[in-house]
Structures are given as C-alpha cells and as structure tokens.
PDB file of C-alpha atoms in Angstrom:
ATOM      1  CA  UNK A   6     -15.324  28.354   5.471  1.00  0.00           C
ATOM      2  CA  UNK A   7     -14.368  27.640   1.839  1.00  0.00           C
ATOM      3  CA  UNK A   8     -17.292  28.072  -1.124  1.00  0.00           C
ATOM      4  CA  UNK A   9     -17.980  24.528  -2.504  1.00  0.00           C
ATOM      5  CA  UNK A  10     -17.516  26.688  -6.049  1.00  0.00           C
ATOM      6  CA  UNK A  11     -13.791  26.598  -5.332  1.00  0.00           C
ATOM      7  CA  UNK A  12     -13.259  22.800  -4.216  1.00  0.00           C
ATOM      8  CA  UNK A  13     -12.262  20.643  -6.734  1.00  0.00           C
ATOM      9  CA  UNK A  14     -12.455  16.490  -6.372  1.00  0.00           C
ATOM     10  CA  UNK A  15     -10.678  14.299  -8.763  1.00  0.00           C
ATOM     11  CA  UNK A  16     -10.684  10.397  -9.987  1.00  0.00           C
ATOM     12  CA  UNK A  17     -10.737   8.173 -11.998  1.00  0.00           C
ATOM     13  CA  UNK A  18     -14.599   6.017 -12.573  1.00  0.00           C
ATOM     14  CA  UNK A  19     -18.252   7.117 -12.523  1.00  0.00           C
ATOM     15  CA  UNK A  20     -18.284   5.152  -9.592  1.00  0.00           C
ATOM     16  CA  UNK A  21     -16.202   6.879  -7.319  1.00  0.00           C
ATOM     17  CA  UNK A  22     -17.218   9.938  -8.629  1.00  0.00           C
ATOM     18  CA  UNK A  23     -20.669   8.687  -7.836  1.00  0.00           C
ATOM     19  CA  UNK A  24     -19.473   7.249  -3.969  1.00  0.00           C
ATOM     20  CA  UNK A  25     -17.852  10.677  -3.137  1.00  0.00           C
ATOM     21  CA  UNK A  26     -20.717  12.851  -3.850  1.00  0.00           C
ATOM     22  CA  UNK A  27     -22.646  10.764  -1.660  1.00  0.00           C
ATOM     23  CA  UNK A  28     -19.971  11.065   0.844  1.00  0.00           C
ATOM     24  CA  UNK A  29     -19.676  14.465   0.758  1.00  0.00           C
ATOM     25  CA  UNK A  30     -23.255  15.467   1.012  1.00  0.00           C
ATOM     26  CA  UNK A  31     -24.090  12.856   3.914  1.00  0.00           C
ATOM     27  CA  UNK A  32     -21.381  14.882   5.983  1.00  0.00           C
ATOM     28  CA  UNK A  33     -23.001  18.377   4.698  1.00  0.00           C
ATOM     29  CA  UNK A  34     -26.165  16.922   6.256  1.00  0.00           C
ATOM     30  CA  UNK A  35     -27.785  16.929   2.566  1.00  0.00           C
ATOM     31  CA  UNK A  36     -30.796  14.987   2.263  1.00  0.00           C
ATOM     32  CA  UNK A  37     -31.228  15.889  -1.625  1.00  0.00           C
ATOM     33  CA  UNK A  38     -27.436  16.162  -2.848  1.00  0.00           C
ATOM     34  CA  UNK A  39     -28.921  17.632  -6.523  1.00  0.00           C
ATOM     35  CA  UNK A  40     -30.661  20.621  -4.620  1.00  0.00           C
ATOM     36  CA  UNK A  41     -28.049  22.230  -2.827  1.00  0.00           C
ATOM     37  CA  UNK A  42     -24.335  23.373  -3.452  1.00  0.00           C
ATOM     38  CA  UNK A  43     -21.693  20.545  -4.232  1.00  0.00           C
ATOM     39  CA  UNK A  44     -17.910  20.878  -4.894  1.00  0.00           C
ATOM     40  CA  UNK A  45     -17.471  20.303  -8.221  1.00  0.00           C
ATOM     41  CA  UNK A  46     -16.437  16.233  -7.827  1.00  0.00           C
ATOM     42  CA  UNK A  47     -16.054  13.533 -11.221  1.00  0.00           C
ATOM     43  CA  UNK A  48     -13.412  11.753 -12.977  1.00  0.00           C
ATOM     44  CA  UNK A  49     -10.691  13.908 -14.921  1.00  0.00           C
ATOM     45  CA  UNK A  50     -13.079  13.289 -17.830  1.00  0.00           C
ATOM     46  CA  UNK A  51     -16.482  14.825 -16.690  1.00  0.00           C
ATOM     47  CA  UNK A  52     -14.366  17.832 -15.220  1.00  0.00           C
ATOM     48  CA  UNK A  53     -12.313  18.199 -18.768  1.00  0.00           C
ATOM     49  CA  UNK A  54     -15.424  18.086 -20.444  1.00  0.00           C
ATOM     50  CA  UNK A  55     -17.353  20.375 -18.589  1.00  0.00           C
ATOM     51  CA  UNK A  56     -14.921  23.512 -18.974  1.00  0.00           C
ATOM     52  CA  UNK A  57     -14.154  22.504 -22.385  1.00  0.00           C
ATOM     53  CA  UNK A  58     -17.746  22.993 -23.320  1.00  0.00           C
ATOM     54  CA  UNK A  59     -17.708  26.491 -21.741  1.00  0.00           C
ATOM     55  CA  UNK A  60     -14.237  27.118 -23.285  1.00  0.00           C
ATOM     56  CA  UNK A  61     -15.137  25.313 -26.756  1.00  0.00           C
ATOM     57  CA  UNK A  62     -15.102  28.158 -29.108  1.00  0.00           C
ATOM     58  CA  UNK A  63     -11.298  29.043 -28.241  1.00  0.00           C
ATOM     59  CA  UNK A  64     -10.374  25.741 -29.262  1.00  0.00           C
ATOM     60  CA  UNK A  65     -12.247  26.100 -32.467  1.00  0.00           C
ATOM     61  CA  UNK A  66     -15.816  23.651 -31.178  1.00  0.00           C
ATOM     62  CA  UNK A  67     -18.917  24.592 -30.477  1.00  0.00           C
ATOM     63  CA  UNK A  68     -20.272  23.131 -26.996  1.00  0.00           C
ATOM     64  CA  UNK A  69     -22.389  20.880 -28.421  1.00  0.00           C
ATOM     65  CA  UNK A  70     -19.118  18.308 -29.421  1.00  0.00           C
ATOM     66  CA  UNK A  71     -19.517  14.553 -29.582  1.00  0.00           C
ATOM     67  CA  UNK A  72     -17.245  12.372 -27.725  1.00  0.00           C
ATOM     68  CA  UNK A  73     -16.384   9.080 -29.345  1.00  0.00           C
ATOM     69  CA  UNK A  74     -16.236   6.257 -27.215  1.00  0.00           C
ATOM     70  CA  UNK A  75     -14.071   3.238 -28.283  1.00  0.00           C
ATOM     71  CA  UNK A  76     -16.329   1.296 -30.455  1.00  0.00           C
ATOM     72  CA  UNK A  77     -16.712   4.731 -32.236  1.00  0.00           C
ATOM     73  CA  UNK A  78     -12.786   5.873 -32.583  1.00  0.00           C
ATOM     74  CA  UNK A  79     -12.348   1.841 -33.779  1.00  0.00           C
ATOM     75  CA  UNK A  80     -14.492   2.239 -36.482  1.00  0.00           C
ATOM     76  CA  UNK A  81     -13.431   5.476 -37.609  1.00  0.00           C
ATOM     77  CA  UNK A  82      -9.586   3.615 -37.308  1.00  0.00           C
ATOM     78  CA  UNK A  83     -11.087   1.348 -39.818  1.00  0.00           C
ATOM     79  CA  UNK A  84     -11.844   3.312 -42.347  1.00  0.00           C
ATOM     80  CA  UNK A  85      -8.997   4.926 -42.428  1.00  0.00           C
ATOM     81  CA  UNK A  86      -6.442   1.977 -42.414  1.00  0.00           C
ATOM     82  CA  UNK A  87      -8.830   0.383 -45.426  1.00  0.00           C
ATOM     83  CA  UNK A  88      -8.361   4.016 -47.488  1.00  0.00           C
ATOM     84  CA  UNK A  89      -4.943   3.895 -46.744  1.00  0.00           C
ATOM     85  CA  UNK A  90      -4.722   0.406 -48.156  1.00  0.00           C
ATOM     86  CA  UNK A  91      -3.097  -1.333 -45.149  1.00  0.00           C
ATOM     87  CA  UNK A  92      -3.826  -5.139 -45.322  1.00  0.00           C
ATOM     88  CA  UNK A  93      -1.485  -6.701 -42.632  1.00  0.00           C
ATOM     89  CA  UNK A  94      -3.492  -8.470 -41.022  1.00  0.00           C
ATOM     90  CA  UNK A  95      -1.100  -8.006 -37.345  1.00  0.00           C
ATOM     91  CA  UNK A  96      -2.282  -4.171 -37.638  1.00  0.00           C
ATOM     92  CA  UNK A  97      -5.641  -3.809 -36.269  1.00  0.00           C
ATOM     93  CA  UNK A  98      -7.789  -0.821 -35.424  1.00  0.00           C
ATOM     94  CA  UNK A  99      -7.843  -1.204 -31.172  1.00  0.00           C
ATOM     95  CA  UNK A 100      -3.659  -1.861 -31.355  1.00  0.00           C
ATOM     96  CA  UNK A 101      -3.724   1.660 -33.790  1.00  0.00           C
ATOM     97  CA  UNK A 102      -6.109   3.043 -31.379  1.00  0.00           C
ATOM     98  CA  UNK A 103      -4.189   2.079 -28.607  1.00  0.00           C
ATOM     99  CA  UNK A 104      -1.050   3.504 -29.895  1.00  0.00           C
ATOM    100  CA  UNK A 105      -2.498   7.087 -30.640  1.00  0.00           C
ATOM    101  CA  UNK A 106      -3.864   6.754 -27.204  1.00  0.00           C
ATOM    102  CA  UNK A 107      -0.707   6.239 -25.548  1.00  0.00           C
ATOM    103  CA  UNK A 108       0.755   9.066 -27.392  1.00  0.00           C
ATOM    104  CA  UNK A 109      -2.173  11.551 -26.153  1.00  0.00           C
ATOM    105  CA  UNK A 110      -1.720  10.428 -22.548  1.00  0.00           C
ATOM    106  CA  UNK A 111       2.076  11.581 -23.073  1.00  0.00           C
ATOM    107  CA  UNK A 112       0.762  14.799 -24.867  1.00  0.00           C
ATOM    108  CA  UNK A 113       2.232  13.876 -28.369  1.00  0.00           C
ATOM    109  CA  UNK A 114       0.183  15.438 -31.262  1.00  0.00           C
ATOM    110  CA  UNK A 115       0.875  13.478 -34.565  1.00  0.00           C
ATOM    111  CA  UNK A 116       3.735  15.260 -35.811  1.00  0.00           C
ATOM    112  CA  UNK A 117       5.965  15.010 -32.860  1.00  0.00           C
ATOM    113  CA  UNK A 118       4.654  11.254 -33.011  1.00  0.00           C
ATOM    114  CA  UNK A 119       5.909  10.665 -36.600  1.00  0.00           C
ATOM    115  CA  UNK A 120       9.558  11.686 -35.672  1.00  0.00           C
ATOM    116  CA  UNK A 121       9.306   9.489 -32.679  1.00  0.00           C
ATOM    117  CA  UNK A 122       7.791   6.001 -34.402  1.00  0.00           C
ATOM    118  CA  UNK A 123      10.118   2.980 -34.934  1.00  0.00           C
ATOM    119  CA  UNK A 124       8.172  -0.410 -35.051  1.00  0.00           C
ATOM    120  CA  UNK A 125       5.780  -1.440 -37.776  1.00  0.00           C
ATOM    121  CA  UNK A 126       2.352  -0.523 -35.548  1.00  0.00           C
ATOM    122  CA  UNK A 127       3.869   3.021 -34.252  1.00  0.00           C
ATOM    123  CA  UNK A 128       4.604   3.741 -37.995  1.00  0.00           C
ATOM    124  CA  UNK A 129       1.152   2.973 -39.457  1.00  0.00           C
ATOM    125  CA  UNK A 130      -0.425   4.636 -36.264  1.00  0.00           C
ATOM    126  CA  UNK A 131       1.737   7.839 -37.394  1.00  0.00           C
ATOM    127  CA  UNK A 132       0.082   7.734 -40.659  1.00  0.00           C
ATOM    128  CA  UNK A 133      -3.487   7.476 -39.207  1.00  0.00           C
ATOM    129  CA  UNK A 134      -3.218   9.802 -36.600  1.00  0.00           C
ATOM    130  CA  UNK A 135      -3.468  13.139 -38.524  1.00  0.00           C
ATOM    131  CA  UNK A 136      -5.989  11.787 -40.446  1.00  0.00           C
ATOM    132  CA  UNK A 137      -8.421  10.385 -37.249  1.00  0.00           C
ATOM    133  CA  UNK A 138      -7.287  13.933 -35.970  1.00  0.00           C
ATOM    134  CA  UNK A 139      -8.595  15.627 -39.017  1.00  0.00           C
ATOM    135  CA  UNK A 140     -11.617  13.087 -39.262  1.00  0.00           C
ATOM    136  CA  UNK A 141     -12.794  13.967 -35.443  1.00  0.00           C
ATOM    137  CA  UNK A 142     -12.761  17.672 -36.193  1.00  0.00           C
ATOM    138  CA  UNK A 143     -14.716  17.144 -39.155  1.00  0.00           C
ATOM    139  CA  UNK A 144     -17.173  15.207 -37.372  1.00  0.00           C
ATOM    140  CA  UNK A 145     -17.527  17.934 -34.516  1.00  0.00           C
ATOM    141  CA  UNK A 146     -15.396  15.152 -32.150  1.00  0.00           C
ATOM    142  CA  UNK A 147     -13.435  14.329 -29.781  1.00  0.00           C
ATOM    143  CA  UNK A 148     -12.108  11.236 -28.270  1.00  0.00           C
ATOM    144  CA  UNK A 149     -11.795  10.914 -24.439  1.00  0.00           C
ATOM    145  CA  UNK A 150      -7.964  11.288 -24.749  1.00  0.00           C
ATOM    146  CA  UNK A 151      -8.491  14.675 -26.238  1.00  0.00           C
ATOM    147  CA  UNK A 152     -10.428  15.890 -23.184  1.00  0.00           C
ATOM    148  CA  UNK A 153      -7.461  15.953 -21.101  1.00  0.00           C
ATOM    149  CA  UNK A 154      -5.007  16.392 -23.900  1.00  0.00           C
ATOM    150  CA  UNK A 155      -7.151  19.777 -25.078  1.00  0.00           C
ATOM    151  CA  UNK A 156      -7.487  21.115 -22.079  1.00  0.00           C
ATOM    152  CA  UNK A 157      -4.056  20.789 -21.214  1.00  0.00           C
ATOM    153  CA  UNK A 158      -3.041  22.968 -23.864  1.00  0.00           C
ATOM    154  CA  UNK A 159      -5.904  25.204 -23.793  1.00  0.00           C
ATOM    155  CA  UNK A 160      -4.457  26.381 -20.186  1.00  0.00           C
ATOM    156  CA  UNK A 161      -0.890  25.920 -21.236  1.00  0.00           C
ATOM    157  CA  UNK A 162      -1.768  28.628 -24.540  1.00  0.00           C
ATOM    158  CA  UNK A 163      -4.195  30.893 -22.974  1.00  0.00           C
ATOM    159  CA  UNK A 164      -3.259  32.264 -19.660  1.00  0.00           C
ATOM    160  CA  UNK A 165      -6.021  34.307 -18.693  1.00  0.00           C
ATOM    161  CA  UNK A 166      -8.322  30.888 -18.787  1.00  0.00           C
ATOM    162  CA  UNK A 167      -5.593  29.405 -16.521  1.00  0.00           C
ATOM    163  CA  UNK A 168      -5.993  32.143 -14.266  1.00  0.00           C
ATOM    164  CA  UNK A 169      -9.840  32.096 -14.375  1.00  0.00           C
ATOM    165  CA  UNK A 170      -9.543  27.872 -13.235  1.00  0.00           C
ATOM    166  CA  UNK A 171      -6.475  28.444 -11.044  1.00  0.00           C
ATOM    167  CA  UNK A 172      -8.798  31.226  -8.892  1.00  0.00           C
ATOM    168  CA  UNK A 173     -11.957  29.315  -9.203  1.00  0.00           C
ATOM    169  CA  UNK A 174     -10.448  25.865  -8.036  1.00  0.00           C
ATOM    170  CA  UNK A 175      -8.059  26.778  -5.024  1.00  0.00           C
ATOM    171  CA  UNK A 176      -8.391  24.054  -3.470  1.00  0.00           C
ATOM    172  CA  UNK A 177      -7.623  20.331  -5.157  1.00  0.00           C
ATOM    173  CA  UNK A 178      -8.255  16.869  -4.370  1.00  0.00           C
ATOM    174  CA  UNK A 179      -6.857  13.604  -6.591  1.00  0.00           C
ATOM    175  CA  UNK A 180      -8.216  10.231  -5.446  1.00  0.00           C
ATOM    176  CA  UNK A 181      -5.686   7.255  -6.448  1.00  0.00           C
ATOM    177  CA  UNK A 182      -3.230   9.442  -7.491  1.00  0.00           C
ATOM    178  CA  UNK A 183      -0.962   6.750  -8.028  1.00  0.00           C
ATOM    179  CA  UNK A 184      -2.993   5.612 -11.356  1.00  0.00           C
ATOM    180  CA  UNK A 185      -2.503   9.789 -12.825  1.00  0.00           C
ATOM    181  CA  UNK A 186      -0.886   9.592 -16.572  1.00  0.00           C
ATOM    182  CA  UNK A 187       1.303  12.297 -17.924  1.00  0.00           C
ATOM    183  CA  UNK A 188      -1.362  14.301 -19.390  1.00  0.00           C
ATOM    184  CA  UNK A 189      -3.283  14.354 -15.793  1.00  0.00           C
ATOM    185  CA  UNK A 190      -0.354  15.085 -14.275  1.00  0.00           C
ATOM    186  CA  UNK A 191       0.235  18.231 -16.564  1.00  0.00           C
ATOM    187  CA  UNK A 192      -3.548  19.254 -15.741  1.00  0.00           C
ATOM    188  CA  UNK A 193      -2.910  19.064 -11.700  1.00  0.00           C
ATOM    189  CA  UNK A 194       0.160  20.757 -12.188  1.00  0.00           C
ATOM    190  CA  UNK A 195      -1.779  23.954 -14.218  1.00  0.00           C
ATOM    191  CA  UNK A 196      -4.516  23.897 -12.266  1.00  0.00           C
ATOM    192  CA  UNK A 197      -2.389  23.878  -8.716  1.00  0.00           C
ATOM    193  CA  UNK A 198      -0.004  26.383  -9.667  1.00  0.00           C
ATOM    194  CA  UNK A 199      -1.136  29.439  -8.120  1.00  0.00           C
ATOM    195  CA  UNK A 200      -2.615  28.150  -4.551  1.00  0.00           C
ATOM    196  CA  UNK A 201      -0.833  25.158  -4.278  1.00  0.00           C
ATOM    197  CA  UNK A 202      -3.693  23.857  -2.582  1.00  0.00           C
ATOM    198  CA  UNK A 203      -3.465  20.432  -3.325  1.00  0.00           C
ATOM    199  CA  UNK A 204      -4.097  17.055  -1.700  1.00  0.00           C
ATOM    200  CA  UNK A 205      -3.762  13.892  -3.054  1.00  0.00           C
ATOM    201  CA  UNK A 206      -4.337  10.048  -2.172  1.00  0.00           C
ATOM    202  CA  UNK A 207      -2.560   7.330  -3.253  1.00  0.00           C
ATOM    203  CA  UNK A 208      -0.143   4.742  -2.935  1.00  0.00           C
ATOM    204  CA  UNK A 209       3.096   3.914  -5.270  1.00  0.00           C
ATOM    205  CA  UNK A 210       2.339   0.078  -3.970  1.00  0.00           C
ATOM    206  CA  UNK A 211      -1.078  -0.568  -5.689  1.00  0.00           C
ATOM    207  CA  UNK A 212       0.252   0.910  -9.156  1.00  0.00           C
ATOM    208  CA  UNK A 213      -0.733  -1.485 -11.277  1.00  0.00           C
ATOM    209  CA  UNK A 214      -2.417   0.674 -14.365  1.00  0.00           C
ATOM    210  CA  UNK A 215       1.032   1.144 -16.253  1.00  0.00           C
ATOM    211  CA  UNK A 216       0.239  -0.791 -19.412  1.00  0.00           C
ATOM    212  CA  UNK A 217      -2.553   2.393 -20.000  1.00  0.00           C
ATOM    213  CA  UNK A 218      -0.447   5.063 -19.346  1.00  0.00           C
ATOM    214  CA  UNK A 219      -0.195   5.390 -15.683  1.00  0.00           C
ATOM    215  CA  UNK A 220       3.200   6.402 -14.061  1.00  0.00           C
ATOM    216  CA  UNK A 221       3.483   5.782 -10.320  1.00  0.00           C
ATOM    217  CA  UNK A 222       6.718   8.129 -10.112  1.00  0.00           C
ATOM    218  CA  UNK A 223       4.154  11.238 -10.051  1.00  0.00           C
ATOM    219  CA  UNK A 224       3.057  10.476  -6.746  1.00  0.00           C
ATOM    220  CA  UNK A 225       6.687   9.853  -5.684  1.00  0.00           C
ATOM    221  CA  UNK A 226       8.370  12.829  -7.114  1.00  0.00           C
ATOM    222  CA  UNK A 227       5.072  14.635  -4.934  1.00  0.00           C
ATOM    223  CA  UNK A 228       7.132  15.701  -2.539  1.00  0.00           C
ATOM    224  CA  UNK A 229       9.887  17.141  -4.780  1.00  0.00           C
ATOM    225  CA  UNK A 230       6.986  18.741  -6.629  1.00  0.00           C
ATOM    226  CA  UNK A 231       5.496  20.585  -3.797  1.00  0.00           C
ATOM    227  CA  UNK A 232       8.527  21.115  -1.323  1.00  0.00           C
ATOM    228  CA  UNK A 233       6.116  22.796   1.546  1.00  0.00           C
ATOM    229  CA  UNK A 234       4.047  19.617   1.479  1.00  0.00           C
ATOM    230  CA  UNK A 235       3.287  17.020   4.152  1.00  0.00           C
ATOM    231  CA  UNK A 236       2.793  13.366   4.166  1.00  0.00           C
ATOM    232  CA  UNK A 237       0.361  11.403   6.202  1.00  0.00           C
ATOM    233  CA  UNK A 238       0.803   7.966   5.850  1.00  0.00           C
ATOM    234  CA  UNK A 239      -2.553   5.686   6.530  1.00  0.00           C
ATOM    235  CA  UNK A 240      -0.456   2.262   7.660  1.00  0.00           C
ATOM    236  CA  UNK A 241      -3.523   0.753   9.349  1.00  0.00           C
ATOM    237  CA  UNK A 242      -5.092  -1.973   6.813  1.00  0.00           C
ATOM    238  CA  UNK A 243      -8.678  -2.791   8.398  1.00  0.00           C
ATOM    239  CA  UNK A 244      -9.132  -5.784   5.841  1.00  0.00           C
ATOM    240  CA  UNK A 245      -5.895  -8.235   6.235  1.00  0.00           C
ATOM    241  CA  UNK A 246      -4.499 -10.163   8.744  1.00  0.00           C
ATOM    242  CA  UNK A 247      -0.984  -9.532  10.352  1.00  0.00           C
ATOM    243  CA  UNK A 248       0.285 -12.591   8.295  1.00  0.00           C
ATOM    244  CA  UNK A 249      -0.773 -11.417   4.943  1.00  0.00           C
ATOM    245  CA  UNK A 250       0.490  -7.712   5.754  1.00  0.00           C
ATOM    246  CA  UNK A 251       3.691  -9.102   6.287  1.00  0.00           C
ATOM    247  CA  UNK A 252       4.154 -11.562   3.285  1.00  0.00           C
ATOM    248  CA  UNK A 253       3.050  -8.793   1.012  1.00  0.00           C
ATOM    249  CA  UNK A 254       5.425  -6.578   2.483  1.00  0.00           C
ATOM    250  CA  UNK A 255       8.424  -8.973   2.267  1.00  0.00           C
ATOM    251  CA  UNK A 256       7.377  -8.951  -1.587  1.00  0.00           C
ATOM    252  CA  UNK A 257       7.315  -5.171  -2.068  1.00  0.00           C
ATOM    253  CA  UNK A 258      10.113  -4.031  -0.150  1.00  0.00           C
ATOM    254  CA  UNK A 259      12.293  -5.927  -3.119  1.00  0.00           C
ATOM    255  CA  UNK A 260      11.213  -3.096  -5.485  1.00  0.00           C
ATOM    256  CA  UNK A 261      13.914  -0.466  -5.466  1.00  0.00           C
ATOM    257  CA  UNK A 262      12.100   2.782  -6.519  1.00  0.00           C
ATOM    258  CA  UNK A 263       9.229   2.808  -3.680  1.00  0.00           C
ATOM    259  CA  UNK A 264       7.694   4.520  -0.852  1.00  0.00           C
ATOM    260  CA  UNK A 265       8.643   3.818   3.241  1.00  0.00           C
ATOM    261  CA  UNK A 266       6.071   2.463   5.028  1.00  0.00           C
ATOM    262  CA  UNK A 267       5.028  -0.431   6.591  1.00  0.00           C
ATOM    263  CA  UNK A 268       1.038  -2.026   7.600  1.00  0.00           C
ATOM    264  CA  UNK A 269      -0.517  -2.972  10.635  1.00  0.00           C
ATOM    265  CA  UNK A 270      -3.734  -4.395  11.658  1.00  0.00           C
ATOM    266  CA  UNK A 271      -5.490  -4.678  14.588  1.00  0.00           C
ATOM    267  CA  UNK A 272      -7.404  -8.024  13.463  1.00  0.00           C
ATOM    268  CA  UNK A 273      -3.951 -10.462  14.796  1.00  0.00           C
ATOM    269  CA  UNK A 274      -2.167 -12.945  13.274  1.00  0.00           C
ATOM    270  CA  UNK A 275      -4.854 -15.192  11.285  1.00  0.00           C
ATOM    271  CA  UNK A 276      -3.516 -17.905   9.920  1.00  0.00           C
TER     272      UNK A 276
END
C-alpha cells in the first residue's frame, strides 16, 4: 500500500543496484522493469547524484556537472603538486587523492583538514585540497566523494529540501550496511529523521572495507540510534558446512566490540 515514489533502496555497486531492481520487479510481476513504476533503488552515488542535479543551482552548479572519476581527479592532483613544486618522489597523486578522500568520507572540507594534518602526505594533501576544490568548481566538477559530501550539507543547510526528501522517501532500505562511511551515515541519518522508517542489512562480522573509510560501529550503535527498532538476526548460512561455521566462529568471537549471534546450517558436518 506504499507508492514506489516514497521507497528508497540503498548500496553500494552497479551491480547490486542492478540485481535488486531485477528482484524487485520479478516480485511486482514486471515483465518490462523500465515501463512501469520502480522504487527509486542505486548505490549512494546514483541517488546523490540524481537529487543533486535537481538541487544543483542551490549549491552554486548547473545540472549538467561532470563527475571525475579517479584517473581524472589523479591527473588534476598532478598538476597541481607539479605547480606547487613538490618533487618528493614518496608523495604521489593516488596517496594525495586518497588522503582528500578520506577526509570527504569524514566530512572534512580543507580548512578543518589543514588544522588537523600532521605527517608529511596529510600536510601536502592540505595544501592541494583547496586548490583541487577550487580547480573542480572551475571545471563545472565534482568528484564522487563530493556527491555524498554535498548533499550532506545541502540537507544539513537548507531545511526545507530536507523536508521535501524526508516526505518523499519515508521509507529506507541500506544493503551491507556494515560497509556505510561517516558521510553515508550522516545522509541515512537526514534522510530517516522524520519517519524513522528505516531498515537496514548487514553484518559487523564481514566488515572488512575499513582501509576506505568504512566504520562497522554504525551498524552496531543501530540500535542505540533508533531505540524503537528491532533486530532479526538471519543465523542460517545455506553455503558452509557445520565445521567451517564453527571454526570461523571460534575466530570471531575473540573480537571484543561485536555482534551476538551464532550460524547454523542444515548441510551437516562436512569434513
């Protein structure tokens, strides 16, 4: 009884974007998914993108914006660290890019950045920052940080666009929820505010995208998060043998921040 227009679907690759609106539209009895309505599913990217192009002018873009992929942002790193005359040959344009990066998926703009640098690569990457900033903007850009990290602060600084999102998408869905960043995070958070409708998937045990950004606490602060919420856990594994269930969970259960649960399978023993 809910309008596809106000179901939103979260995660993280084209492909599983791709796999759920297959999914969805095989259980809506869609033969053509492209012809009839759809919640509005993709990766936090797609999404960001989409209502940033609607919303570009209050962020000072037109809709029309390019998004630089890596090779692009690289290149533009480049030029930059050869104007700025940096010839150590240990500072190189993915390890700057990788740096600025990180700070986006923690919502640091470049000044907050600067006060916050220490090592030799954090202190060159404070110096190029501003400037790739400044360079994107020039260029009609953004990078696929800023899609998240724009957005973010275009609900966080204009409330009536929060509002407009927050009644249009009342009910929420993050996939892998485990592998969310700070800057995701911050987006759910907005977005769920009003109708805490929200459900997510995921599991604090397969967290294993830290070194980009990812922090595994969000899914297990959820609960402190959203007090009313419930937890189903899914403790069947259809793939593994009772064996390996158990030697994987005499590994995990050494961690000391984690989640209670414990696998089963119906397949036996095995070997």
């Amino acid at each position: 009884g809910v309008s596809p227009h106000h179901i939103l679907g979260l995660t993280f690759t084209n492909k599983a974007a791709g796999e759920m609106k297959q999914r969805v539209a095989k259980l809506l009895g869609y033969d053509e998914p492209n012809a009839n309505p759809l919640p509005f599913l993709g990766t936090f990217h797609s999404i960001a993108n989409r209502i940033l192009r609607r919303e570009a002018e209050r962020i000072g873009f037109n809709s029309n914006f390019l998004i630089y992929d890596t090779a692009d942002s690289q290149a533009l790193i480049k030029k930059i660290l050869k104007k700025l005359q940096v010839d150590d040959k240990s500072i190189t344009p993915s390890g700057i890019l990788w740096a600025i990066s990180s700070a986006k998926n923690e919502l640091v703009g470049p000044e907050k950045y600067r006060s916050m640098a220490s090592s030799r690569v954090q202190l060159v990457a404070a110096d190029v920052y501003p400037i790739y900033q400044r360079e994107l903007r020039q260029s009609k850009a953004m990078d696929f940080d800023d899609l998240i990290m724009e957005l973010v602060k275009l609900l966080q600084n204009e409330h009536e666009v929060l509002e407009r999102y927050q009644n249009q998408f009342k009910y929420i869905l993050v996939d892998e929820y485990q592998d969310t960043n700070h800057s995701q995070y911050q987006l759910i958070k907005l977005l769920a505010a009003k109708h805490n409708n929200l459900c997510v998937v995921g599991d604090d045990w397969q967290s294993i995208y830290s070194w980009r950004g990812a922090n595994y606490q969000n899914i297990l602060n959820f609960e402190s998060d959203y007090t009313s919420s419930k937890v189903i856990k899914l403790e069947q594994n259809y793939r593994s043998t009772q064996h390996i269930l158990d030697a994987a969970h005499s590994v995990i259960t050494k961690n000391l921040s984690r989640s209670q649960k414990k696998l089963w399978t119906d397949l036996g023993l095995g070997e």
